mmCIF file of N, CA and C in Angstrom:
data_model
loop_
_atom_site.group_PDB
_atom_site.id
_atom_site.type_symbol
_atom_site.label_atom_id
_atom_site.label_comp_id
_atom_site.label_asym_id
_atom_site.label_seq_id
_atom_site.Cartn_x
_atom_site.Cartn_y
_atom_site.Cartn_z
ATOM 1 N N UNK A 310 23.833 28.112 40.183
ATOM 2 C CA UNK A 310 23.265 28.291 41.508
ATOM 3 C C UNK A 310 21.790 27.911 41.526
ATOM 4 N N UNK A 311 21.228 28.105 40.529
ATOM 5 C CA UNK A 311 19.637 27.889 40.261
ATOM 6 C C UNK A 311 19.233 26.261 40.291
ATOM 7 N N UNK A 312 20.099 25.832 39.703
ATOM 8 C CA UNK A 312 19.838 24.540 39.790
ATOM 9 C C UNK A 312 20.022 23.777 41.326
ATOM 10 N N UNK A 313 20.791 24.223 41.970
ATOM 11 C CA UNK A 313 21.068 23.566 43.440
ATOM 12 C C UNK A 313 19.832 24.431 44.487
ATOM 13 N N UNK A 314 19.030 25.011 43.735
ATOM 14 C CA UNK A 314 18.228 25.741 45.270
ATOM 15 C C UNK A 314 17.022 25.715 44.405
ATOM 16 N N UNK A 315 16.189 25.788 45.746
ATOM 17 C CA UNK A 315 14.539 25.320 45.249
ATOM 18 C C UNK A 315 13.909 25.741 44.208
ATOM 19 N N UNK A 316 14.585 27.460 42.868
ATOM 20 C CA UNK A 316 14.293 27.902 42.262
ATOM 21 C C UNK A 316 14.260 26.698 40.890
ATOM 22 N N UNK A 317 15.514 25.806 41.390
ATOM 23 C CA UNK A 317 15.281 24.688 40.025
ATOM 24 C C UNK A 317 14.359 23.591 40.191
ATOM 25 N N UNK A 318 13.938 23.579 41.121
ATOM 26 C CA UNK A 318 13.681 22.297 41.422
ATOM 27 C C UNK A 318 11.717 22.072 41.514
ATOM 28 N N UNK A 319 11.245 20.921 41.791
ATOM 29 C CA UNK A 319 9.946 20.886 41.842
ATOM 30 C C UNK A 319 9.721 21.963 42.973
ATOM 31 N N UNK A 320 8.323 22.543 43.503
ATOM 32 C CA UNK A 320 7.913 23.199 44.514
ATOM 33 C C UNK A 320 7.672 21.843 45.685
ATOM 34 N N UNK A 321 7.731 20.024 45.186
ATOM 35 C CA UNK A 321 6.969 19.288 45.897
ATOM 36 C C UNK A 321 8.267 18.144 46.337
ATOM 37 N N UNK A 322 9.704 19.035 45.897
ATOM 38 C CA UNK A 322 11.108 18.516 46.371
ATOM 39 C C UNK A 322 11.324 18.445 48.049
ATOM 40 N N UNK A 323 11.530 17.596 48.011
ATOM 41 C CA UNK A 323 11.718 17.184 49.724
ATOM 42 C C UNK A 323 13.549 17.217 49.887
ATOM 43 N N UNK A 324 13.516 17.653 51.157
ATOM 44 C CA UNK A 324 15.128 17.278 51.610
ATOM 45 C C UNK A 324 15.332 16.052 52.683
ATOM 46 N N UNK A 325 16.306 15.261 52.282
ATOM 47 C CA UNK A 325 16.223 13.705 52.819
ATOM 48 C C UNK A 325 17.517 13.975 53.738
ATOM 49 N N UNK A 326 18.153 12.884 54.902
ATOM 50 C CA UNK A 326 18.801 12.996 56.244
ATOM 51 C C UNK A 326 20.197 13.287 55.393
ATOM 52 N N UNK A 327 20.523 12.190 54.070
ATOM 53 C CA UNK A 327 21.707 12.640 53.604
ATOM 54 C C UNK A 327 22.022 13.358 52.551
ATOM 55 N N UNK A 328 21.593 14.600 52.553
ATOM 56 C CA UNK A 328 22.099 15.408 51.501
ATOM 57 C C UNK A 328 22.904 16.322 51.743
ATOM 58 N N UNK A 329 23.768 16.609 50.956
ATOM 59 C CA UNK A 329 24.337 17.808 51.583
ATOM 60 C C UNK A 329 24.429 19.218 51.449
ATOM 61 N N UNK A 330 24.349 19.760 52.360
ATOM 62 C CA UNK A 330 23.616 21.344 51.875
ATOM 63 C C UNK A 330 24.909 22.447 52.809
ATOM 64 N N UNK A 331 24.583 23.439 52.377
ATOM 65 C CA UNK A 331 25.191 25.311 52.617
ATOM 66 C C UNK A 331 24.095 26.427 52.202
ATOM 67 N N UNK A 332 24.258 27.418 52.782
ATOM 68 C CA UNK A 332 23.601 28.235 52.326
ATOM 69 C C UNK A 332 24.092 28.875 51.253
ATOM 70 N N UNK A 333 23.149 29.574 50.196
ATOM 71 C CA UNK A 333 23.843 30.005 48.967
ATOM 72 C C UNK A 333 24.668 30.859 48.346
ATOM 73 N N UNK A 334 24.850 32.021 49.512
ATOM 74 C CA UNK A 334 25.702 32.715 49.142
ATOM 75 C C UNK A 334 25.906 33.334 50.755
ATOM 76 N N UNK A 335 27.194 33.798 50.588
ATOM 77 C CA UNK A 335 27.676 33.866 52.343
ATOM 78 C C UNK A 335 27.020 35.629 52.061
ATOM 79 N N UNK A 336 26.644 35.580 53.546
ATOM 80 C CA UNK A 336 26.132 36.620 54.231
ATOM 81 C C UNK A 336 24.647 37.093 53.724
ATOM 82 N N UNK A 337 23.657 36.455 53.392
ATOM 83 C CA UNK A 337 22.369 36.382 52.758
ATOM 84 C C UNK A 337 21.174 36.264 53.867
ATOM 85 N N UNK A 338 22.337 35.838 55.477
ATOM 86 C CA UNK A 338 21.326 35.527 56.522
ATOM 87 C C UNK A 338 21.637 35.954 57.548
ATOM 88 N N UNK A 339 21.063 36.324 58.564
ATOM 89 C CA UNK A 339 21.110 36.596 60.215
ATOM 90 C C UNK A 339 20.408 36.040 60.631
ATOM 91 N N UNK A 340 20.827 35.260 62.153
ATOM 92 C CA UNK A 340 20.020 34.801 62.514
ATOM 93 C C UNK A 340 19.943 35.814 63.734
ATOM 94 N N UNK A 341 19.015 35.827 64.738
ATOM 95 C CA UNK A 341 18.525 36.973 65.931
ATOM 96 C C UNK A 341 17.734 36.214 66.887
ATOM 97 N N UNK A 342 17.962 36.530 68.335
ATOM 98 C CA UNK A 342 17.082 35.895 69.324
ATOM 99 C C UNK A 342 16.235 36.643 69.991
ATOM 100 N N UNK A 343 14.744 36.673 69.965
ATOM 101 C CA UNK A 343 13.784 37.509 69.841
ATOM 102 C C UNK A 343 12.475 36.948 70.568
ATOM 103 N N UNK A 344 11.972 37.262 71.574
ATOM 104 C CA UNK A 344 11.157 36.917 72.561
ATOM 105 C C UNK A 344 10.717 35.538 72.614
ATOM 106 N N UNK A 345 12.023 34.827 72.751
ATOM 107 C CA UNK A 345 11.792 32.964 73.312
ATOM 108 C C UNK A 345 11.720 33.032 71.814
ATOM 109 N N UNK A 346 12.476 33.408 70.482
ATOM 110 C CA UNK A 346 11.835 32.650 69.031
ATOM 111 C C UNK A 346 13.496 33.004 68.596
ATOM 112 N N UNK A 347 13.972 31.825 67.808
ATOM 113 C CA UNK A 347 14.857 31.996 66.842
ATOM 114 C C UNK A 347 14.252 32.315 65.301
ATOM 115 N N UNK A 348 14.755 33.935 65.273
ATOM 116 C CA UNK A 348 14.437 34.479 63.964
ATOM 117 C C UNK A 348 14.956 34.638 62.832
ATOM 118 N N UNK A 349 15.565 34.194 61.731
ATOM 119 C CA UNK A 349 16.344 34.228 60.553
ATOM 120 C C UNK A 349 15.429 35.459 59.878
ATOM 121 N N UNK A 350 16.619 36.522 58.977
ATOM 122 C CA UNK A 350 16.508 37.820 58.174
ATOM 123 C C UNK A 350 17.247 37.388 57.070
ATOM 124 N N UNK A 351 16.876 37.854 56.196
ATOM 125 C CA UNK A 351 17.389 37.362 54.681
ATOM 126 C C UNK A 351 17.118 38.476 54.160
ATOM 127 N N UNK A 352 17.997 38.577 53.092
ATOM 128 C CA UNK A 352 17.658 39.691 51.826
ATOM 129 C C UNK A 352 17.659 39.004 50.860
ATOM 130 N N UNK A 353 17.465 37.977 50.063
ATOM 131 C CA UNK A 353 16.822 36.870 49.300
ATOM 132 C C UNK A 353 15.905 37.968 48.088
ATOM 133 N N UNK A 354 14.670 38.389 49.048
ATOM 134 C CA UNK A 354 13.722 39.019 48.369
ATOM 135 C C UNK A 354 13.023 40.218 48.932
ATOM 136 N N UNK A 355 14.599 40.441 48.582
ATOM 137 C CA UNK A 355 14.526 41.983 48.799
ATOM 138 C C UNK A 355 13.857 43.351 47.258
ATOM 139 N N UNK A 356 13.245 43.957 47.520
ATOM 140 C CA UNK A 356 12.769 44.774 46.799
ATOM 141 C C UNK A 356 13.818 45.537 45.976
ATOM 142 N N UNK A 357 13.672 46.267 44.710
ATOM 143 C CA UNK A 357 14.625 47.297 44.307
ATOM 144 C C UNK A 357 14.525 48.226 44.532
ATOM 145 N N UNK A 358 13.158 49.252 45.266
ATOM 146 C CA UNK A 358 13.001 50.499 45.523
ATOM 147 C C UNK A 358 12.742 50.415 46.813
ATOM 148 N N UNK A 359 13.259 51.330 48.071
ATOM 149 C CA UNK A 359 13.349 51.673 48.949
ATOM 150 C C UNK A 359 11.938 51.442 49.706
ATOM 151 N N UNK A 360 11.993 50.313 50.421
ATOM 152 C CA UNK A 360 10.097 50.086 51.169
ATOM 153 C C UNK A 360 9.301 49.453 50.194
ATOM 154 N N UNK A 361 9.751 48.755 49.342
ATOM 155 C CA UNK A 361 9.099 48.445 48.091
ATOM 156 C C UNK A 361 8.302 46.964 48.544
ATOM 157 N N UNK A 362 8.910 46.021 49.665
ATOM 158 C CA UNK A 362 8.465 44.963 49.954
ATOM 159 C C UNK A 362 8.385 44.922 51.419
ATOM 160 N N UNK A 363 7.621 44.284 52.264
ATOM 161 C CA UNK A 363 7.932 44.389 53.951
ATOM 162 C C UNK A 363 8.262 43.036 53.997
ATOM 163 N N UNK A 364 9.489 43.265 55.238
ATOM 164 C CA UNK A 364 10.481 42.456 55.557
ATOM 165 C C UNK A 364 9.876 40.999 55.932
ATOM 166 N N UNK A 365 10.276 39.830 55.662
ATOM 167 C CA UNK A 365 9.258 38.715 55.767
ATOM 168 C C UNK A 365 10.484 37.189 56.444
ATOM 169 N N UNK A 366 10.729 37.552 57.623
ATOM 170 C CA UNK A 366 11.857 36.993 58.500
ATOM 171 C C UNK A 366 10.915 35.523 58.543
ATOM 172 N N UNK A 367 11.865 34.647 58.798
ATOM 173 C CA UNK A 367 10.985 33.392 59.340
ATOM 174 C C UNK A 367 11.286 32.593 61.018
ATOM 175 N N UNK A 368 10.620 32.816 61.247
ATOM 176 C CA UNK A 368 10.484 32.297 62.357
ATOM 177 C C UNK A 368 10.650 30.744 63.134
ATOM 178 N N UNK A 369 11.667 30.365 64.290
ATOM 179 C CA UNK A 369 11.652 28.923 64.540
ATOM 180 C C UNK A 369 11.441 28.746 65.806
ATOM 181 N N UNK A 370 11.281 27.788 66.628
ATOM 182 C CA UNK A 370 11.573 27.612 68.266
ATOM 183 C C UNK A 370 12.988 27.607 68.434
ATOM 184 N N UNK A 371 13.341 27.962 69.672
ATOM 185 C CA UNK A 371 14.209 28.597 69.827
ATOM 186 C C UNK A 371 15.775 27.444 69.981
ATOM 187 N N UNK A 372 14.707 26.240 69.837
ATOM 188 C CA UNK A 372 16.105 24.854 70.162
ATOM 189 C C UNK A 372 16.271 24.399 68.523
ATOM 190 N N UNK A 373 15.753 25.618 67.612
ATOM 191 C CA UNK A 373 16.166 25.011 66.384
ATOM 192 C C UNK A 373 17.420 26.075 66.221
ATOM 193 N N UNK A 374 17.793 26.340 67.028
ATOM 194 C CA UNK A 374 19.130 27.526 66.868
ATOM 195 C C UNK A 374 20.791 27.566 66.773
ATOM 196 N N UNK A 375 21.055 25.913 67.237
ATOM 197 C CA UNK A 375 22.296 25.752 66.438
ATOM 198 C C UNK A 375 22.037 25.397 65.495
ATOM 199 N N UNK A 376 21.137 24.431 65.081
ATOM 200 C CA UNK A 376 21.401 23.987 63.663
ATOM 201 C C UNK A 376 21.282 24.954 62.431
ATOM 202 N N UNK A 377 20.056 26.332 62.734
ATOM 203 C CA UNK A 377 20.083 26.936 61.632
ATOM 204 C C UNK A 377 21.635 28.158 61.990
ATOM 205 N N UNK A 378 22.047 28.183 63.210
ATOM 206 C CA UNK A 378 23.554 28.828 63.304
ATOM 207 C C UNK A 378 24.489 28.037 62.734
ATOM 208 N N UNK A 379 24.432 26.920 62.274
ATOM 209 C CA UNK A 379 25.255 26.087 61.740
ATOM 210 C C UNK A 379 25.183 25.922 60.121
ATOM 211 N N UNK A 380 23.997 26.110 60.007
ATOM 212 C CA UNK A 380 23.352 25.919 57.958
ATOM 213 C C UNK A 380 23.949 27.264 57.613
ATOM 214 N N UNK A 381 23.611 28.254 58.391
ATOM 215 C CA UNK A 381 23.999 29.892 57.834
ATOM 216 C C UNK A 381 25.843 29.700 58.084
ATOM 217 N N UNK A 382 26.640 29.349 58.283
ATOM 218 C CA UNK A 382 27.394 29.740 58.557
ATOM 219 C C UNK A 382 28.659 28.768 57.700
ATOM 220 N N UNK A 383 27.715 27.863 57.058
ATOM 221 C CA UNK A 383 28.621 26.717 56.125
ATOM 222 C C UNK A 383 28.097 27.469 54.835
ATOM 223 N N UNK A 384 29.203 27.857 54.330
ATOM 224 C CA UNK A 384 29.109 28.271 52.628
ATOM 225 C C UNK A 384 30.622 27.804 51.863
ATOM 226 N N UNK A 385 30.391 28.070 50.892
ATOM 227 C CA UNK A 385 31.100 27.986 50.011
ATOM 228 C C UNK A 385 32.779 28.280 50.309
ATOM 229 N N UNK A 386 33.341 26.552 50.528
ATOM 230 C CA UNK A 386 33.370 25.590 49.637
ATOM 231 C C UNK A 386 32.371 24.183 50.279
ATOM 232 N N UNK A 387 31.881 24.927 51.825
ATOM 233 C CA UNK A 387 32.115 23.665 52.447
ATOM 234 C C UNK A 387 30.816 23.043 52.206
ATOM 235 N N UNK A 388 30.667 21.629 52.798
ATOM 236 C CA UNK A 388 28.937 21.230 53.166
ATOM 237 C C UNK A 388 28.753 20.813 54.008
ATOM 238 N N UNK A 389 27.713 20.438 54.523
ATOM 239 C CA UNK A 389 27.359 19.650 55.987
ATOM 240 C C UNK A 389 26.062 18.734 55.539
ATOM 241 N N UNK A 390 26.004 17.553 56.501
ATOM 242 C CA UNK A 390 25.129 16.783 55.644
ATOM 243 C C UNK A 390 24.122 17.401 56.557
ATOM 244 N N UNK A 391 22.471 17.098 56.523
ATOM 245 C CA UNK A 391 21.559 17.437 57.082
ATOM 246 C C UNK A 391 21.626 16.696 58.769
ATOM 247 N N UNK A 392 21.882 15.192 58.449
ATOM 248 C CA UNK A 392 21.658 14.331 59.744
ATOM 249 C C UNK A 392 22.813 14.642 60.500
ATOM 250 N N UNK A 393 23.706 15.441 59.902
ATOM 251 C CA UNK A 393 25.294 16.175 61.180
ATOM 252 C C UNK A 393 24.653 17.679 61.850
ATOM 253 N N UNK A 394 23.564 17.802 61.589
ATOM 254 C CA UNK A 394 23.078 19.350 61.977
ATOM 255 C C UNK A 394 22.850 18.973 63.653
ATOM 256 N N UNK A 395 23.347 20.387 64.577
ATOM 257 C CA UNK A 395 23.185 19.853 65.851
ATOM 258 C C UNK A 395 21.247 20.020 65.955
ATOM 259 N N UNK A 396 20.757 18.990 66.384
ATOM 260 C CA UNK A 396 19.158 19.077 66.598
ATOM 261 C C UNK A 396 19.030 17.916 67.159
ATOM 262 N N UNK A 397 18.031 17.675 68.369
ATOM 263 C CA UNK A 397 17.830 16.427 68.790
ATOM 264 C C UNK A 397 17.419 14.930 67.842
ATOM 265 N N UNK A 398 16.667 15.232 66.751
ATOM 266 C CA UNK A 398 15.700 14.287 66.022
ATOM 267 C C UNK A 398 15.899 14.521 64.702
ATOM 268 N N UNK A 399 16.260 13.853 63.684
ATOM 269 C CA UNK A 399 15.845 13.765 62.394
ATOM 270 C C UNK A 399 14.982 14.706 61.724
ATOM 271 N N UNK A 400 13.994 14.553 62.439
ATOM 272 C CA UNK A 400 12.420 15.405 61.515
ATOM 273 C C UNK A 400 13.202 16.677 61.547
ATOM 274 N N UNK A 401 13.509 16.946 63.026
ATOM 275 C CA UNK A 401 13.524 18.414 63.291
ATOM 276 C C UNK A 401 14.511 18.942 62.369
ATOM 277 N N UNK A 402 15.576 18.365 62.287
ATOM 278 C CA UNK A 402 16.840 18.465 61.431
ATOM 279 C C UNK A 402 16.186 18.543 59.751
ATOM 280 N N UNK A 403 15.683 17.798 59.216
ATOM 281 C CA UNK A 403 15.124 18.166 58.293
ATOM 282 C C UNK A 403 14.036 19.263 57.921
ATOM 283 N N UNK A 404 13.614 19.001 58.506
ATOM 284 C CA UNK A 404 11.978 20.584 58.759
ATOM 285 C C UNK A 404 12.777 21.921 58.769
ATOM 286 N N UNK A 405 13.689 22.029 59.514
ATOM 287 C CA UNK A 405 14.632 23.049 59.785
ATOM 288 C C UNK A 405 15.354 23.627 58.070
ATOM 289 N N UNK A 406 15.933 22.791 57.960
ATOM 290 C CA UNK A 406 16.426 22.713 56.289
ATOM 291 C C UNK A 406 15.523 22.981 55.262
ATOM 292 N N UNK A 407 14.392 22.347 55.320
ATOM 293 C CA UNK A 407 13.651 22.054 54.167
ATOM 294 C C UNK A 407 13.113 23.724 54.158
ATOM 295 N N UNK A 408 12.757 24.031 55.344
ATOM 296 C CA UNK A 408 12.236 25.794 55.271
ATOM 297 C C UNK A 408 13.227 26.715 54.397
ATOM 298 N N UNK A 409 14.336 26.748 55.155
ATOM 299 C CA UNK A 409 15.127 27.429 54.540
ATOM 300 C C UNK A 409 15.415 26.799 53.037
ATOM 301 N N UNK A 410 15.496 25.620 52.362
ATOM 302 C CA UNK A 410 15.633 25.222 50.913
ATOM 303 C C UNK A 410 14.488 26.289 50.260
ATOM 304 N N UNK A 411 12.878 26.129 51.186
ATOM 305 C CA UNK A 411 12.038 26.772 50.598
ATOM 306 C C UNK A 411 11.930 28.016 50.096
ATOM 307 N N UNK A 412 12.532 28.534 50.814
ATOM 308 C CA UNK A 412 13.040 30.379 51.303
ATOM 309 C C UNK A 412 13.803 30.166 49.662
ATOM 310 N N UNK A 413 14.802 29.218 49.580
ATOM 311 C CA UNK A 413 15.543 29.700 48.738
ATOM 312 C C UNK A 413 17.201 30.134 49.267
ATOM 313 N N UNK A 414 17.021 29.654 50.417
ATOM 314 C CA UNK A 414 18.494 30.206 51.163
ATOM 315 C C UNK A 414 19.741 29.057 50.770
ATOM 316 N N UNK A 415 19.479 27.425 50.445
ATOM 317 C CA UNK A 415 19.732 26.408 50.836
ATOM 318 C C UNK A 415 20.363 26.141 49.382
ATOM 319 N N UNK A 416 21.855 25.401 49.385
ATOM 320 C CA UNK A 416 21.728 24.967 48.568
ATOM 321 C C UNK A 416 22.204 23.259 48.046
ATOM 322 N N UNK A 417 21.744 22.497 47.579
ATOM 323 C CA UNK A 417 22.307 21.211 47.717
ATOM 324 C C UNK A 417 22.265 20.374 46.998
ATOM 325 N N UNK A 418 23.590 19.565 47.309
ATOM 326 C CA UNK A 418 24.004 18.301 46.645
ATOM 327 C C UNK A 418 23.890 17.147 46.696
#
């Protein structure tokens, strides 16, 4: 698993239109719609003692919200390439991904 998510990889790894990615382990994410903002929750890096870390959600505009409803919701076995993500533009489709690779949520082939 380490090797397919940003923990293996350079910190200066980019994600390109055709790769193909899932998130890394099913149920690791929520996504939530929260004053005009699409918000993703993760337990990724989560603490071991009770309040030990404060919660550190990431934040998107709110038209990045199928595609990251679509990244969270492809796991294992399946993949989706980046440039099939619903998003108007390329960049956005990638920028979208590349956060979450960063997070550590992402994983790909």
């Amino acid at each position: 698993e380490t090797k397919l998510t940003s923990a293996g990889r350079d910190p200066a790894f980019k994600i390109m239109p055709n790769m193909l990615v899932r998130l890394v382990r099913p149920g690791v994410a929520r996504l939530v719609l929260e004053d005009s903002k699409a918000v993703l929750y993760h337990c990724l890096d989560n603490a071991k003692e009770y309040h030990g870390r404060p919660m550190s959600p990431l934040e998107f505009e709110m038209d990045d919200g199928p595609a990251l409803e679509q990244l969270i919701r492809t796991i294992e076995p399946q993949w989706v390439c980046v440039q099939d993500l619903f998003h108007d533009s390329i960049e956005d489709k990638v920028g979208v991904t590349q956060a979450l690779f960063d997070e550590g949520l992402i994983s790909i082939r």
